[in-house]
mmCIF file of C-alpha atoms in Angstrom:
data_model
loop_
_atom_site.group_PDB
_atom_site.id
_atom_site.type_symbol
_atom_site.label_atom_id
_atom_site.label_comp_id
_atom_site.label_asym_id
_atom_site.label_seq_id
_atom_site.Cartn_x
_atom_site.Cartn_y
_atom_site.Cartn_z
ATOM 1 C CA MET A 60 23.209 -19.336 -43.200
ATOM 2 C CA THR A 61 22.729 -17.154 -40.237
ATOM 3 C CA THR A 62 22.559 -18.864 -36.979
ATOM 4 C CA TYR A 63 20.482 -17.465 -34.234
ATOM 5 C CA HIS A 64 20.709 -18.758 -30.615
ATOM 6 C CA VAL A 65 18.418 -18.354 -27.811
ATOM 7 C CA THR A 66 19.675 -15.635 -25.542
ATOM 8 C CA ARG A 67 21.225 -16.641 -22.200
ATOM 9 C CA GLY A 68 18.538 -15.910 -19.284
ATOM 10 C CA THR A 69 15.530 -16.237 -21.605
ATOM 11 C CA HIS A 70 13.081 -18.606 -20.108
ATOM 12 C CA TRP A 71 9.565 -19.457 -20.943
ATOM 13 C CA SER A 72 6.412 -21.220 -19.725
ATOM 14 C CA VAL A 73 3.681 -22.885 -21.837
ATOM 15 C CA GLY A 74 0.118 -22.221 -21.022
ATOM 16 C CA ARG A 75 -3.176 -23.599 -22.288
ATOM 17 C CA THR A 76 -3.700 -20.763 -24.877
ATOM 18 C CA SER A 77 -0.506 -18.923 -24.857
ATOM 19 C CA LEU A 78 3.203 -18.996 -24.166
ATOM 20 C CA THR A 79 5.027 -16.501 -21.845
ATOM 21 C CA VAL A 80 8.554 -15.716 -22.693
ATOM 22 C CA SER A 81 10.896 -13.379 -20.347
ATOM 23 C CA ASP A 82 14.409 -12.245 -21.140
ATOM 24 C CA GLY A 83 15.358 -12.327 -17.698
ATOM 25 C CA GLN A 84 15.949 -8.763 -17.693
ATOM 26 C CA GLY A 85 12.609 -7.502 -17.155
ATOM 27 C CA GLY A 86 11.112 -7.897 -20.507
ATOM 28 C CA VAL A 87 7.924 -10.240 -20.925
ATOM 29 C CA TRP A 88 6.104 -11.394 -24.000
ATOM 30 C CA THR A 89 3.050 -13.404 -24.571
ATOM 31 C CA PHE A 90 2.792 -15.253 -27.656
ATOM 32 C CA VAL A 91 -0.479 -16.743 -28.894
ATOM 33 C CA HIS A 92 -0.938 -18.780 -31.968
ATOM 34 C CA PRO A 93 0.696 -19.123 -34.231
ATOM 35 C CA GLU A 94 3.916 -17.609 -32.962
ATOM 36 C CA ALA A 95 3.462 -19.616 -29.759
ATOM 37 C CA ALA A 96 3.555 -22.871 -31.992
ATOM 38 C CA LEU A 97 6.635 -21.618 -33.784
ATOM 39 C CA TRP A 98 8.495 -20.906 -30.427
ATOM 40 C CA ASP A 99 7.708 -24.117 -28.988
ATOM 41 C CA LEU A 100 8.972 -26.005 -32.237
ATOM 42 C CA LEU A 101 12.267 -24.130 -32.312
ATOM 43 C CA SER A 102 12.860 -24.562 -28.682
ATOM 44 C CA ARG A 103 12.601 -28.275 -29.301
ATOM 45 C CA GLY A 104 15.514 -28.176 -32.007
ATOM 46 C CA THR A 105 13.326 -28.080 -35.021
ATOM 47 C CA ARG A 106 15.182 -27.100 -38.209
ATOM 48 C CA PHE A 107 14.140 -24.072 -40.208
ATOM 49 C CA ASP A 108 12.890 -26.007 -43.283
ATOM 50 C CA ALA A 109 10.814 -28.359 -41.019
ATOM 51 C CA ALA A 110 9.386 -25.485 -38.895
ATOM 52 C CA VAL A 111 8.243 -23.914 -42.343
ATOM 53 C CA GLU A 112 6.709 -26.992 -43.288
ATOM 54 C CA LEU A 113 5.053 -27.842 -39.862
ATOM 55 C CA MET A 114 3.734 -24.131 -39.645
ATOM 56 C CA ARG A 115 2.215 -24.371 -43.003
ATOM 57 C CA HIS A 116 -0.026 -27.133 -41.672
ATOM 58 C CA ILE A 117 -0.462 -25.783 -38.127
ATOM 59 C CA ALA A 118 -1.644 -22.271 -39.220
ATOM 60 C CA SER A 119 -3.027 -23.360 -42.748
ATOM 61 C CA MET A 120 -0.658 -21.102 -44.834
ATOM 62 C CA SER A 121 0.933 -21.606 -48.067
ATOM 63 C CA ALA A 122 4.420 -22.516 -48.329
ATOM 64 C CA ASP A 123 5.567 -18.942 -49.205
ATOM 65 C CA GLU A 124 3.432 -17.493 -46.513
ATOM 66 C CA SER A 125 4.816 -19.933 -43.922
ATOM 67 C CA SER A 126 8.383 -19.278 -45.035
ATOM 68 C CA ALA A 127 7.781 -15.510 -44.739
ATOM 69 C CA PHE A 128 6.008 -15.940 -41.399
ATOM 70 C CA VAL A 129 8.996 -18.000 -39.686
ATOM 71 C CA GLY A 130 11.633 -15.843 -41.076
ATOM 72 C CA ALA A 131 9.761 -12.584 -40.005
ATOM 73 C CA ALA A 132 9.075 -14.063 -36.641
ATOM 74 C CA ILE A 133 12.671 -14.980 -35.987
ATOM 75 C CA GLU A 134 13.827 -11.493 -37.155
ATOM 76 C CA ALA A 135 11.417 -10.044 -34.595
ATOM 77 C CA TRP A 136 12.657 -12.152 -31.784
ATOM 78 C CA HIS A 137 16.077 -11.199 -32.619
ATOM 79 C CA ASP A 138 15.278 -7.476 -32.613
ATOM 80 C CA ALA A 139 13.443 -8.044 -29.298
ATOM 81 C CA GLY A 140 16.587 -9.601 -27.910
ATOM 82 C CA LEU A 141 15.227 -13.202 -27.270
ATOM 83 C CA LEU A 142 17.536 -14.626 -29.944
ATOM 84 C CA GLU A 143 21.170 -13.449 -30.864
ATOM 85 C CA GLN A 144 23.766 -14.235 -33.475
ATOM 86 C CA ARG A 145 27.000 -15.822 -31.986
ATOM 87 C CA MET B 570 4.561 -7.219 7.769
ATOM 88 C CA ALA B 571 8.167 -8.566 7.946
ATOM 89 C CA ASN B 572 9.767 -11.435 9.579
ATOM 90 C CA LEU B 573 13.148 -10.862 11.395
ATOM 91 C CA SER B 574 15.275 -13.929 10.638
ATOM 92 C CA LEU B 575 17.434 -13.759 13.780
ATOM 93 C CA THR B 576 19.448 -16.931 12.892
ATOM 94 C CA ALA B 577 20.876 -18.729 10.089
ATOM 95 C CA THR B 578 21.053 -21.905 12.101
ATOM 96 C CA CYS B 579 18.582 -24.428 13.316
ATOM 97 C CA ASN B 580 17.991 -27.398 15.734
ATOM 98 C CA ARG B 581 15.880 -29.204 13.330
ATOM 99 C CA SER B 582 16.650 -30.459 9.806
ATOM 100 C CA CYS B 583 13.316 -30.528 8.035
ATOM 101 C CA SER B 584 13.450 -31.712 4.512
ATOM 102 C CA PHE B 585 10.879 -29.049 3.259
ATOM 103 C CA CYS B 586 12.702 -26.092 4.992
ATOM 104 C CA PHE B 587 12.705 -22.984 2.928
ATOM 105 C CA ALA B 588 15.537 -21.354 4.673
ATOM 106 C CA ALA B 589 17.866 -24.420 4.179
ATOM 107 C CA GLU B 590 19.452 -22.999 1.101
ATOM 108 C CA SER B 591 20.071 -19.529 2.621
ATOM 109 C CA MET B 592 21.499 -21.120 5.828
ATOM 110 C CA GLU B 593 23.964 -23.072 3.750
ATOM 111 C CA THR B 594 25.024 -20.287 1.655
ATOM 112 C CA HIS B 595 24.749 -17.520 3.758
ATOM 113 C CA GLN B 596 27.791 -15.050 3.962
ATOM 114 C CA GLY B 597 28.094 -13.026 7.256
ATOM 115 C CA ALA B 598 26.204 -13.166 10.578
ATOM 116 C CA THR B 599 24.961 -16.466 11.625
ATOM 117 C CA PHE B 600 23.043 -14.405 14.437
ATOM 118 C CA MET B 601 21.374 -11.133 13.698
ATOM 119 C CA PRO B 602 23.492 -8.526 15.569
ATOM 120 C CA LEU B 603 21.633 -6.427 18.155
ATOM 121 C CA GLU B 604 22.118 -3.254 16.383
ATOM 122 C CA VAL B 605 20.389 -4.825 13.174
ATOM 123 C CA VAL B 606 17.700 -6.082 15.372
ATOM 124 C CA GLU B 607 17.110 -2.579 16.604
ATOM 125 C CA SER B 608 17.315 -1.073 13.089
ATOM 126 C CA ALA B 609 14.464 -3.530 12.213
ATOM 127 C CA PHE B 610 12.465 -2.512 15.248
ATOM 128 C CA ASP B 611 12.853 1.038 14.138
ATOM 129 C CA LEU B 612 11.698 0.071 10.502
ATOM 130 C CA LEU B 613 8.520 -1.681 12.114
ATOM 131 C CA THR B 614 7.971 1.467 14.194
ATOM 132 C CA ARG B 615 8.190 3.626 11.230
ATOM 133 C CA SER B 616 6.029 1.347 9.243
ATOM 134 C CA GLN B 617 3.299 1.298 11.854
ATOM 135 C CA VAL B 618 3.594 -2.318 12.242
ATOM 136 C CA ALA B 619 2.492 -3.591 15.894
ATOM 137 C CA GLU B 620 3.819 -6.946 15.761
ATOM 138 C CA ALA B 621 7.492 -8.154 15.628
ATOM 139 C CA ARG B 622 7.810 -11.716 13.981
ATOM 140 C CA LEU B 623 10.782 -13.600 14.960
ATOM 141 C CA LEU B 624 11.800 -16.160 12.441
ATOM 142 C CA GLY B 625 15.043 -18.350 11.778
ATOM 143 C CA GLY B 626 16.424 -20.896 11.347
ATOM 144 C CA GLU B 627 15.441 -21.259 14.897
ATOM 145 C CA PRO B 628 15.054 -17.922 16.436
ATOM 146 C CA THR B 629 15.069 -19.054 20.129
ATOM 147 C CA VAL B 630 18.685 -20.383 19.808
ATOM 148 C CA HIS B 631 19.842 -16.960 19.181
ATOM 149 C CA PRO B 632 22.406 -16.127 22.286
ATOM 150 C CA GLU B 633 20.581 -12.678 22.724
ATOM 151 C CA PHE B 634 16.916 -14.079 22.201
ATOM 152 C CA THR B 635 15.700 -13.111 25.826
ATOM 153 C CA THR B 636 17.361 -9.446 25.454
ATOM 154 C CA ILE B 637 15.581 -9.317 21.970
ATOM 155 C CA VAL B 638 12.300 -10.245 23.247
ATOM 156 C CA ASP B 639 12.666 -7.692 26.177
ATOM 157 C CA ARG B 640 13.368 -4.905 23.786
ATOM 158 C CA ALA B 641 10.484 -5.821 21.575
ATOM 159 C CA LEU B 642 8.031 -5.673 24.538
ATOM 160 C CA ALA B 643 9.627 -2.500 25.829
ATOM 161 C CA ARG B 644 8.860 -0.936 22.388
ATOM 162 C CA GLY B 645 5.172 -2.228 22.637
ATOM 163 C CA PHE B 646 5.412 -4.957 20.127
ATOM 164 C CA ARG B 647 3.264 -8.043 20.179
ATOM 165 C CA ILE B 648 5.537 -10.940 19.479
ATOM 166 C CA LEU B 649 4.939 -13.835 17.168
ATOM 167 C CA VAL B 650 7.768 -16.634 17.252
ATOM 168 C CA PHE B 651 8.210 -18.978 14.339
ATOM 169 C CA SER B 652 9.839 -22.126 15.861
ATOM 170 C CA GLY B 653 10.486 -25.644 15.348
ATOM 171 C CA GLY B 654 9.580 -26.318 18.978
ATOM 172 C CA LEU B 655 12.752 -27.382 20.274
ATOM 173 C CA ILE B 656 13.182 -24.135 22.418
ATOM 174 C CA PRO B 657 16.150 -23.915 24.732
ATOM 175 C CA PRO B 658 15.478 -23.825 28.425
ATOM 176 C CA LYS B 659 16.400 -20.102 28.795
ATOM 177 C CA ALA B 660 14.263 -18.764 26.174
ATOM 178 C CA LEU B 661 11.377 -21.130 27.125
ATOM 179 C CA HIS B 662 11.470 -19.749 30.628
ATOM 180 C CA ARG B 663 11.273 -16.190 29.188
ATOM 181 C CA LEU B 664 8.431 -16.929 26.772
ATOM 182 C CA GLU B 665 6.483 -18.678 29.729
ATOM 183 C CA ALA B 666 6.328 -15.153 31.422
ATOM 184 C CA ILE B 667 4.778 -13.381 28.723
ATOM 185 C CA PRO B 668 1.009 -12.950 28.776
ATOM 186 C CA GLU B 669 -1.096 -14.488 26.118
ATOM 187 C CA GLU B 670 -2.172 -11.407 24.508
ATOM 188 C CA GLN B 671 1.378 -10.281 23.877
ATOM 189 C CA LEU B 672 2.766 -13.482 22.562
ATOM 190 C CA ALA B 673 2.125 -16.411 20.024
ATOM 191 C CA VAL B 674 4.500 -19.070 19.264
ATOM 192 C CA LEU B 675 3.926 -20.716 15.966
ATOM 193 C CA ILE B 676 5.348 -24.146 16.228
ATOM 194 C CA ASN B 677 5.963 -26.450 13.316
ATOM 195 C CA VAL B 678 4.898 -29.524 14.664
ATOM 196 C CA ILE B 679 6.341 -33.036 14.525
ATOM 197 C CA ALA B 680 3.459 -35.315 13.604
ATOM 198 C CA PRO B 681 3.323 -38.516 15.992
ATOM 199 C CA GLY B 682 5.906 -41.189 15.206
ATOM 200 C CA THR B 683 7.631 -39.370 12.278
ATOM 201 C CA GLY B 684 10.479 -37.355 14.021
ATOM 202 C CA LYS B 685 13.241 -38.430 16.809
ATOM 203 C CA PRO B 686 11.457 -39.473 20.016
ATOM 204 C CA SER B 687 13.624 -37.139 21.957
ATOM 205 C CA GLU B 688 12.437 -34.161 19.797
ATOM 206 C CA GLU B 689 8.845 -35.112 19.835
ATOM 207 C CA ALA B 690 9.158 -35.413 23.537
ATOM 208 C CA ARG B 691 10.695 -31.871 23.819
ATOM 209 C CA GLN B 692 7.780 -30.315 21.445
ATOM 210 C CA ARG B 693 5.199 -31.821 23.862
ATOM 211 C CA GLU B 694 6.851 -30.279 26.815
ATOM 212 C CA VAL B 695 6.980 -26.966 25.152
ATOM 213 C CA PHE B 696 3.286 -27.218 24.383
ATOM 214 C CA GLU B 697 2.635 -28.125 28.137
ATOM 215 C CA ARG B 698 4.583 -25.080 29.308
ATOM 216 C CA LEU B 699 3.301 -22.534 26.658
ATOM 217 C CA GLY B 700 -0.350 -23.663 26.519
ATOM 218 C CA ARG B 701 -2.460 -21.264 24.608
ATOM 219 C CA ARG B 702 0.344 -19.289 23.354
ATOM 220 C CA VAL B 703 1.215 -21.947 20.836
ATOM 221 C CA VAL B 704 -0.367 -22.104 17.506
ATOM 222 C CA LEU B 705 0.385 -25.476 15.717
ATOM 223 C CA GLY B 706 1.505 -25.187 12.202
ATOM 224 C CA VAL B 707 2.309 -27.732 9.701
ATOM 225 C CA THR B 708 3.918 -27.658 6.190
ATOM 226 C CA ILE B 709 2.295 -29.960 3.870
ATOM 227 C CA GLU B 710 4.731 -31.864 1.587
ATOM 228 C CA SER B 711 2.711 -34.820 0.483
ATOM 229 C CA PRO B 712 -0.877 -35.077 -0.687
ATOM 230 C CA GLY B 713 -1.252 -37.943 1.840
ATOM 231 C CA ASP B 714 -0.482 -35.967 4.902
ATOM 232 C CA ASP B 715 -3.079 -36.549 7.680
ATOM 233 C CA LEU B 716 -3.817 -33.644 9.779
ATOM 234 C CA CYS B 717 -6.361 -34.825 12.494
ATOM 235 C CA PHE B 718 -3.392 -35.361 14.909
ATOM 236 C CA LEU B 719 -3.395 -31.588 15.316
ATOM 237 C CA ILE B 720 -6.848 -31.684 16.920
ATOM 238 C CA ASP B 721 -5.692 -34.248 19.382
ATOM 239 C CA LEU B 722 -2.575 -32.165 20.224
ATOM 240 C CA ILE B 723 -4.681 -28.766 20.582
ATOM 241 C CA GLU B 724 -7.233 -30.420 22.919
ATOM 242 C CA ARG B 725 -4.733 -32.480 25.020
ATOM 243 C CA PHE B 726 -2.522 -29.453 25.638
ATOM 244 C CA ASP B 727 -5.192 -26.807 25.555
ATOM 245 C CA LEU B 728 -3.414 -24.865 22.785
ATOM 246 C CA ALA B 729 -4.815 -21.902 20.716
ATOM 247 C CA ARG B 730 -7.579 -23.104 18.744
ATOM 248 C CA THR B 731 -6.138 -22.038 15.393
ATOM 249 C CA VAL B 732 -4.122 -24.278 12.943
ATOM 250 C CA ARG B 733 -1.733 -22.655 10.430
ATOM 251 C CA LEU B 734 -1.406 -24.617 7.122
ATOM 252 C CA GLY B 735 1.354 -24.243 4.967
ATOM 253 C CA LEU B 736 2.503 -25.708 1.646
ATOM 254 C CA GLY B 737 5.954 -26.996 0.919
ATOM 255 C CA HIS B 738 7.059 -24.691 -1.636
ATOM 256 C CA PRO B 739 10.144 -25.042 -3.658
ATOM 257 C CA ILE B 740 13.366 -23.004 -3.063
ATOM 258 C CA LEU B 741 14.100 -21.631 -6.698
ATOM 259 C CA GLY B 742 17.033 -23.496 -8.009
ATOM 260 C CA ALA B 743 17.385 -25.811 -5.032
ATOM 261 C CA GLY B 744 16.353 -29.368 -4.276
ATOM 262 C CA ASN B 745 14.235 -29.080 -1.016
ATOM 263 C CA THR B 746 11.182 -31.525 -0.462
ATOM 264 C CA HIS B 747 8.359 -29.692 -1.734
ATOM 265 C CA LEU B 748 4.712 -30.455 -2.859
ATOM 266 C CA HIS B 749 4.157 -30.356 -6.627
ATOM 267 C CA PRO B 750 1.318 -28.099 -7.692
ATOM 268 C CA ARG B 751 -0.268 -31.293 -9.567
ATOM 269 C CA HIS B 752 -1.050 -32.530 -5.844
ATOM 270 C CA TYR B 753 -2.853 -29.338 -4.845
ATOM 271 C CA PRO B 754 -6.287 -30.455 -5.475
ATOM 272 C CA GLU B 755 -5.882 -33.538 -3.538
ATOM 273 C CA VAL B 756 -4.518 -31.470 -0.692
ATOM 274 C CA GLY B 757 -7.433 -29.117 -1.136
ATOM 275 C CA ALA B 758 -9.972 -31.917 -0.838
ATOM 276 C CA ARG B 759 -8.254 -33.294 2.286
ATOM 277 C CA THR B 760 -7.829 -29.989 3.783
ATOM 278 C CA THR B 761 -11.702 -29.370 3.287
ATOM 279 C CA GLU B 762 -12.466 -32.673 5.229
ATOM 280 C CA PHE B 763 -10.192 -31.716 7.975
ATOM 281 C CA GLY B 764 -11.465 -28.164 8.047
ATOM 282 C CA LEU B 765 -14.947 -29.375 8.576
ATOM 283 C CA ILE B 766 -13.841 -31.564 11.578
ATOM 284 C CA ALA B 767 -11.845 -28.842 13.069
ATOM 285 C CA ARG B 768 -14.708 -26.192 12.821
ATOM 286 C CA ALA B 769 -16.997 -28.713 14.538
ATOM 287 C CA ARG B 770 -14.618 -28.728 17.356
ATOM 288 C CA GLY B 771 -14.177 -24.779 17.419
ATOM 289 C CA ILE B 772 -10.796 -24.659 15.680
ATOM 290 C CA ALA B 773 -10.091 -22.317 12.937
ATOM 291 C CA LEU B 774 -7.867 -22.769 9.947
ATOM 292 C CA SER B 775 -5.187 -20.197 8.766
ATOM 293 C CA PHE B 776 -3.374 -20.399 5.709
ATOM 294 C CA ASP B 777 0.147 -19.611 4.790
ATOM 295 C CA CYS B 778 1.201 -18.339 1.314
ATOM 296 C CA GLY B 779 0.616 -20.219 -2.029
ATOM 297 C CA TRP B 780 -2.854 -21.559 -1.513
ATOM 298 C CA VAL B 781 -4.849 -21.044 -4.363
ATOM 299 C CA PRO B 782 -8.811 -21.289 -4.823
ATOM 300 C CA CYS B 783 -8.731 -23.722 -7.605
ATOM 301 C CA MET B 784 -7.425 -26.439 -5.454
ATOM 302 C CA PHE B 785 -10.524 -26.632 -3.359
ATOM 303 C CA PRO B 786 -13.458 -28.529 -4.255
ATOM 304 C CA ALA B 787 -16.402 -26.426 -5.579
ATOM 305 C CA GLU B 788 -18.410 -24.724 -2.733
ATOM 306 C CA ALA B 789 -15.564 -25.726 -0.317
ATOM 307 C CA MET B 790 -14.351 -22.165 0.260
ATOM 308 C CA ALA B 791 -17.859 -21.189 1.114
ATOM 309 C CA THR B 792 -18.509 -24.139 3.348
ATOM 310 C CA LEU B 793 -15.316 -23.326 5.269
ATOM 311 C CA GLY B 794 -16.020 -19.727 5.300
ATOM 312 C CA LEU B 795 -12.831 -18.791 3.495
ATOM 313 C CA THR B 796 -12.195 -15.738 1.395
ATOM 314 C CA GLU B 797 -10.001 -15.336 -1.460
ATOM 315 C CA HIS B 798 -7.925 -12.943 0.635
ATOM 316 C CA GLU B 799 -7.211 -15.798 2.731
ATOM 317 C CA VAL B 800 -6.270 -18.382 0.089
ATOM 318 C CA GLY B 801 -5.486 -16.577 -3.184
ATOM 319 C CA LEU B 802 -3.785 -13.310 -2.357
ATOM 320 C CA ARG B 803 -1.338 -14.119 0.550
ATOM 321 C CA CYS B 804 1.754 -13.055 -1.361
ATOM 322 C CA SER B 805 2.164 -9.492 -0.743
ATOM 323 C CA PRO B 806 5.171 -10.473 -0.240
ATOM 324 C CA ILE B 807 5.930 -10.699 3.523
ATOM 325 C CA LEU B 808 9.604 -9.731 3.569
ATOM 326 C CA ASP B 809 12.393 -11.828 5.359
ATOM 327 C CA LEU B 810 15.098 -9.681 6.934
ATOM 328 C CA LEU B 811 18.055 -11.590 7.097
ATOM 329 C CA PRO B 812 20.792 -11.740 10.072
ATOM 330 C CA ASP B 813 23.213 -9.800 7.859
ATOM 331 C CA GLY B 814 20.601 -7.044 7.448
ATOM 332 C CA SER B 815 19.735 -7.603 3.874
ATOM 333 C CA TYR B 816 16.092 -8.459 2.789
ATOM 334 C CA VAL B 817 14.710 -11.057 0.611
ATOM 335 C CA SER B 818 11.098 -11.155 -0.608
ATOM 336 C CA CYS B 819 10.923 -14.704 0.795
ATOM 337 C CA TYR B 820 13.225 -17.518 1.494
ATOM 338 C CA PRO B 821 12.103 -19.671 -1.664
ATOM 339 C CA LEU B 822 12.972 -16.525 -3.897
ATOM 340 C CA ALA B 823 16.252 -15.580 -1.868
ATOM 341 C CA ALA B 824 18.485 -16.227 -4.880
ATOM 342 C CA ARG B 825 16.458 -13.854 -7.021
ATOM 343 C CA ALA B 826 16.962 -10.478 -5.290
ATOM 344 C CA ARG B 827 18.155 -8.765 -2.212
ATOM 345 C CA GLU B 828 17.834 -5.333 -0.786
ATOM 346 C CA ALA B 829 19.954 -3.881 1.944
ATOM 347 C CA LEU B 830 18.316 -2.512 5.063
ATOM 348 C CA VAL B 831 18.719 1.140 4.884
ATOM 349 C CA ASP B 832 17.611 3.916 7.508
ATOM 350 C CA HIS B 833 14.874 5.848 5.775
ATOM 351 C CA ALA B 834 13.022 2.600 4.305
ATOM 352 C CA THR B 835 9.587 1.632 5.292
ATOM 353 C CA LEU B 836 8.020 -1.791 4.767
ATOM 354 C CA ALA B 837 6.115 -0.372 1.966
ATOM 355 C CA SER B 838 8.891 0.933 0.119
ATOM 356 C CA VAL B 839 11.013 -2.165 0.421
ATOM 357 C CA ARG B 840 7.956 -4.271 -0.734
ATOM 358 C CA ASP B 841 7.454 -1.895 -3.635
ATOM 359 C CA ALA B 842 11.277 -2.451 -4.598
ATOM 360 C CA PHE B 843 10.714 -6.165 -4.576
ATOM 361 C CA LEU B 844 7.373 -6.050 -6.548
ATOM 362 C CA ASP B 845 9.141 -4.049 -9.040
ATOM 363 C CA LYS B 846 11.802 -6.567 -9.451
ATOM 364 C CA GLN B 847 9.083 -9.154 -9.647
ATOM 365 C CA ARG B 848 7.165 -7.602 -12.333
ATOM 366 C CA ALA B 849 8.777 -9.449 -15.132
ATOM 367 C CA ASP B 850 8.193 -12.927 -13.329
ATOM 368 C CA ARG B 851 4.415 -12.284 -12.261
ATOM 369 C CA PRO B 852 3.184 -13.238 -15.638
ATOM 370 C CA PHE B 853 4.403 -16.781 -15.065
ATOM 371 C CA MET B 854 1.710 -18.829 -13.617
ATOM 372 C CA LEU B 855 1.388 -22.203 -11.578
ATOM 373 C CA TYR B 856 -0.689 -24.008 -14.201
ATOM 374 C CA LYS B 857 -1.192 -23.953 -18.034
ATOM 375 C CA GLU B 858 -4.950 -23.050 -17.109
ATOM 376 C CA CYS B 859 -3.980 -19.923 -15.114
ATOM 377 C CA GLY B 860 -4.109 -17.565 -18.113
ATOM 378 C CA PRO B 861 -7.742 -17.614 -18.737
ATOM 379 C CA CYS B 862 -8.812 -18.512 -15.083
ATOM 380 C CA HIS B 863 -11.797 -16.445 -13.797
ATOM 381 C CA TRP B 864 -10.243 -16.347 -10.205
ATOM 382 C CA ARG B 865 -7.376 -14.482 -11.665
ATOM 383 C CA ALA B 866 -9.343 -12.277 -14.031
ATOM 384 C CA GLU B 867 -11.584 -11.343 -10.930
ATOM 385 C CA GLY B 868 -8.359 -10.431 -9.006
ATOM 386 C CA LYS B 869 -9.044 -13.212 -6.308
ATOM 387 C CA CYS B 870 -5.663 -14.996 -7.120
ATOM 388 C CA THR B 871 -2.282 -14.069 -7.836
ATOM 389 C CA GLY B 872 -1.292 -17.343 -9.404
ATOM 390 C CA GLY B 873 0.045 -19.205 -6.565
ATOM 391 C CA CYS B 874 3.612 -19.498 -5.243
ATOM 392 C CA LEU B 875 5.904 -17.460 -7.307
ATOM 393 C CA SER B 876 8.806 -19.545 -6.769
ATOM 394 C CA ALA B 877 6.632 -22.750 -7.830
ATOM 395 C CA SER B 878 5.471 -20.747 -10.871
ATOM 396 C CA LEU B 879 9.074 -20.031 -12.063
ATOM 397 C CA GLN B 880 10.036 -23.642 -11.367
ATOM 398 C CA ARG B 881 7.943 -24.685 -14.160
ATOM 399 C CA THR B 882 9.606 -22.253 -16.762
ATOM 400 C CA ARG B 883 11.976 -23.591 -19.085
ATOM 401 C CA HIS B 884 15.345 -22.688 -20.417
ATOM 402 C CA ARG B 885 16.938 -24.859 -23.002
ATOM 403 C CA ASP B 886 19.762 -23.765 -25.463
ATOM 404 C CA PHE B 887 18.621 -23.841 -28.661
ATOM 405 C CA ALA B 888 19.618 -22.514 -32.208
ATOM 406 C CA VAL B 889 18.118 -22.271 -35.609
ATOM 407 C CA GLU B 890 19.974 -21.791 -38.983
ATOM 408 C CA VAL B 891 18.136 -19.527 -41.424
ATOM 409 C CA PRO B 892 19.103 -19.679 -44.867
ATOM 410 C CA HIS B 893 19.912 -16.425 -46.558
ATOM 411 C CA GLY B 894 16.730 -15.017 -48.089
ATOM 412 C CA GLY B 895 14.713 -17.247 -45.572
#
């Protein structure tokens, strides 16, 4: 298991069609579907397996596609500095 | 433009006050020293600004207020004083002697029956003595606020026929009383009704920062003769220079960033520095609907008060465990 935590200072705001995330240091990202839905789920404490299952339905993906999508998104957010390993 | 915040103290205690947090936590001067005032005047001159805007706390309680006024006039500035209206006798006497064309005193008015009787009476005395130099202002903190008393006051005391309307904005990270953006449409509707009555009496409306076009009923802006510059684009920002000589972009965002007053700066360069710092915050909007909004797409709205927009951002510590190979 690798545990990723949201980086201190990161804050976000939910819009009607997108989700805006700031790292608090000048970096801003706008997520749209399906990344916005995944961020919202994770920020509410949804576990990895549950997120994969929910995203499968939300984004009409297969189980494998959903698992790959969730894993890749978390990795990308880690690379961007929005998530960190502690 | 910039406001010179002469004092970090006030003789009123308004629940909506944007400066309250800064006044409580200020480190340094309670009163702006005269050398800082002179540096600020130099900056205004360098920036080709014709108006010295004197703010507080309550600027008129500065022990050197009359000297500051004299020096501003000697430099050729028109003076705008932002006051709670409880102006000490010496300061009031000095202001009375300044012609209307060189002075406006924007007074945040106490609605009848809502303040201490002694303070209300003192405000009315100030209205009586300053007459047309007084512009009445209100900060709306509740959707039910009735504004029609302003017309009665203007006519009774023959004050300037303009009303300055402000919205109660949140101090970021603090707990002042403020108007929640969900109430904006109700305020917009009431303001429209008030605006029509005022206009019929020859009284114009002027808007402080943070108003947004979508809070008004359809066609209301045209009916009231308002432009997007008056209601959607007011956050340039107008800077506040604090008594210790540091700048904030505005009081609600004072905790966000400060800049020191330096000799070679102009207001444009200081404003650019703040805009640069705020670049990462600007994508945050007042409402969920702001993203695809046509006012914003057409450049007619900046998205409302930045402090109110940041107030609705979330930060919640969360973690996710990813299985290896996940």
